Amino acid sequence: MASFSEDFPFGIMDVVELLHLHIRRRQTDSVYTDCPFCGDRRGKMNVNFVKNVWRCNYCGEHGGMLNLYARVNNTTNSEAYREICDALQAGDTSWGYGGSENTDAYTGGPVKESLTGGQTAMGITQSERASLQEIHQTYSLLLEMLSLNPAHRAHLRSEKRGLSDGQIDSLGFKSTPPYFLCRSLTERLIKQGCKVEGVPGFYLHEGGYWTLRFSSRTAGILIPAVGVDGLIRGMQILLDKPFKDKDDPPEKAGTKYIWFSSAGKNMGTTSGSPVHFIGNPFARTIYVTEGILKADIAHCLLNRSFVAIAGANNVQQLGPLFALLAQNGTELIIEAHDMDKYSNEMIAKGSSKIYLLARQYGMECRRLTWNPNYKGIDDWQLALRKEKQQKEGEKKNLPEEHAVFCPEEKGSVEKSADSPGKKCRFRIYQLVFEEGRETIPFAFKGIRDLHKAGYGQPPASDYQLVCESELLFPEHWEEKKILEQILDHYGNHIPEGYQGRPLASSDVVELDDETGRHYFYVDGRIFEPVRFSPFLAKPMKG
C-alpha cells in the first residue's frame, strides 16, 4: 500500500498536509478530516490514500487529489499539479506525507510509521470483515452478557425519548461495559464458539489476546443497527459525554453518536455505517430518517416501518435496500429527515438523493413536513402524545382572563362586542419555499441565525401572509402577553380556516392597534421587535 499514484510523484496525503486539513481519525487505507467545502468540523471527509480520492459524507462533495487542491485554491487541475510539485519539490520526494508523530483520534495512541519513513496507518493490519451471520451471532451473545444501567434506562424512559420498559428491552439497548471487562467478555464469546476476528469493535491487543474497544471516553448506550433480514449489522453508541473539539464554541453540542468500531486497531474492522431497518419489510409505505434511535422511537410511536441512515448524505447503501423493498411490494418512500432540511443545504441534498433512488426502483417518494417547533419526527410524535394525554387527563376550564380570537369571516367580532377589553388586529407572515429554493438558512431558527445568514431584518419578500384576524384581550395585558397568547393558539395546532403552518421560529407577527403597527420575529417563546415591509410579502392565498 502506498500513498502515491504511479502517474504522480506525490499522493493525496501530501495534498492534505499542504492544505492543513485537520485529521480527526485514521483507518487502514484512509483518514477522516474536516471538510474545507461545507465547513463541518466533525471529521466527515474521508481521504483514501490508496485510491487517492476523497469524499465528504456530510455534504457529498468528492473527487481526486488534484481536484481537492484546485477547488480549495480556486485554480485549475494543471495549475494544482504544478503548485503541488513546487511546494513538495517533488523531483526528489520520498513520497511520504509527514514525519512527525500524530495520535489516533479514538484512542490517543501513536500512529505507526511506514517503511518509507512517512507517517501512515499502513503498519496496522486490519481483519477481513466477518460474514453477516457471524457478526449477528457475536453481537447477539455480547448484548445478552450486558445489562442496561438504571441511569440509561431512565434516560430512555424520559419525556425526551418516551420508551416503555418493554420497548427498551425488545430493542436490545444495553450499557457499554467498563474497560476492565473487555478481555473477559471476549474470552467468554470465543469459548461459546463466536468469531471475533472481523467483527467491528474487536481487535488483537498487543499482549496477544482479543478484546473489545470500549473505554470510559466512549461510555454510553449501545444501539443495535439491524438489517431488513433481522440480523444485527453493527452498533452505535449514544455517548454519555459528547465529543467536542477544543475550538468548538460553547453552544455547539458536539458529537453524540459514534459507531462501535475497531478500525485503526491491530486486526480491527471498520463499522461500515450500516443501514438500520425496523418494522414490516413488506409494508407498502416505508419512512426514511437520519438516526437509528430516532427511527426506533418513531416506529414505537407510529407503528410504521422505518429505515435509518447515519448522516443525511450517507445514502450509498440505500440502493440495494430499496431494490429489495420494491420487490417486496413497497410503493411509497416517505422522506422524514429533521426539519433542518429547510435550512441546511447538505441535509436537503441528502433528501434529494433519496427521491432519486426511490424513483430509480419504481417507487414514489414524498417529503414529510410537520410542526417546525419540533426538530425530528420523534420529537413531534412525542409532543402529540403528550398533548393527547393532557387532554384526556384533565378538564379544560377557561381561565378567568383570556383572549378571544375573532376571525372576521365568521363575524365573531360583533358576537363578542360585549366582552371587556381591547381589540387588536394581528397578522402572521411565514417563509415561502418555492421550487428551486428549497432551503432558507434561517428557516425555523432564531434571530441570531437570521443575522448569521447576513440579514439585519427579516426579508419580507421571502414571506407570505397566512393569517389576518383580531382578538379581544384584557386592557392591562402587555404586548408580550398578547404575543404569547397568539403563539399558544397557533403554535401547537392549526385552527379552522388558518392557512399557515403552526407558528414557529422565523415567523413574523404583526400587531395593529391604536398605537400603530408593530412587528415581531418569533424566536422560540421570545419575540424580537423588527422592521418589516408587509407590502413586499406575498399576499394570502385566495
PDB file of C-alpha atoms in Angstrom, residues 12 62 70 75 203 285 360 365 400 487 498 500:
ATOM      1  CA  ILE A  12      -3.307  12.706  -1.714  1.00  0.00           C
ATOM      2  CA  HIS A  62     -15.990  14.288  -3.813  1.00  0.00           C
ATOM      3  CA  ALA A  70      -7.710  23.050  -7.178  1.00  0.00           C
ATOM      4  CA  THR A  75      -7.439  27.100  -9.647  1.00  0.00           C
ATOM      5  CA  TYR A 203      -9.189  -6.260  17.853  1.00  0.00           C
ATOM      6  CA  THR A 285     -45.090   2.666   2.789  1.00  0.00           C
ATOM      7  CA  GLN A 360     -34.844   4.548  -9.771  1.00  0.00           C
ATOM      8  CA  CYS A 365     -41.244   9.446  -2.841  1.00  0.00           C
ATOM      9  CA  GLU A 400     -60.542  33.906  34.286  1.00  0.00           C
ATOM     10  CA  LEU A 487     -48.336  31.619  19.956  1.00  0.00           C
ATOM     11  CA  TYR A 498     -55.916  29.065   9.197  1.00  0.00           C
ATOM     12  CA  GLY A 500     -50.275  28.536   7.536  1.00  0.00           C
TER      13      GLY A 500
END
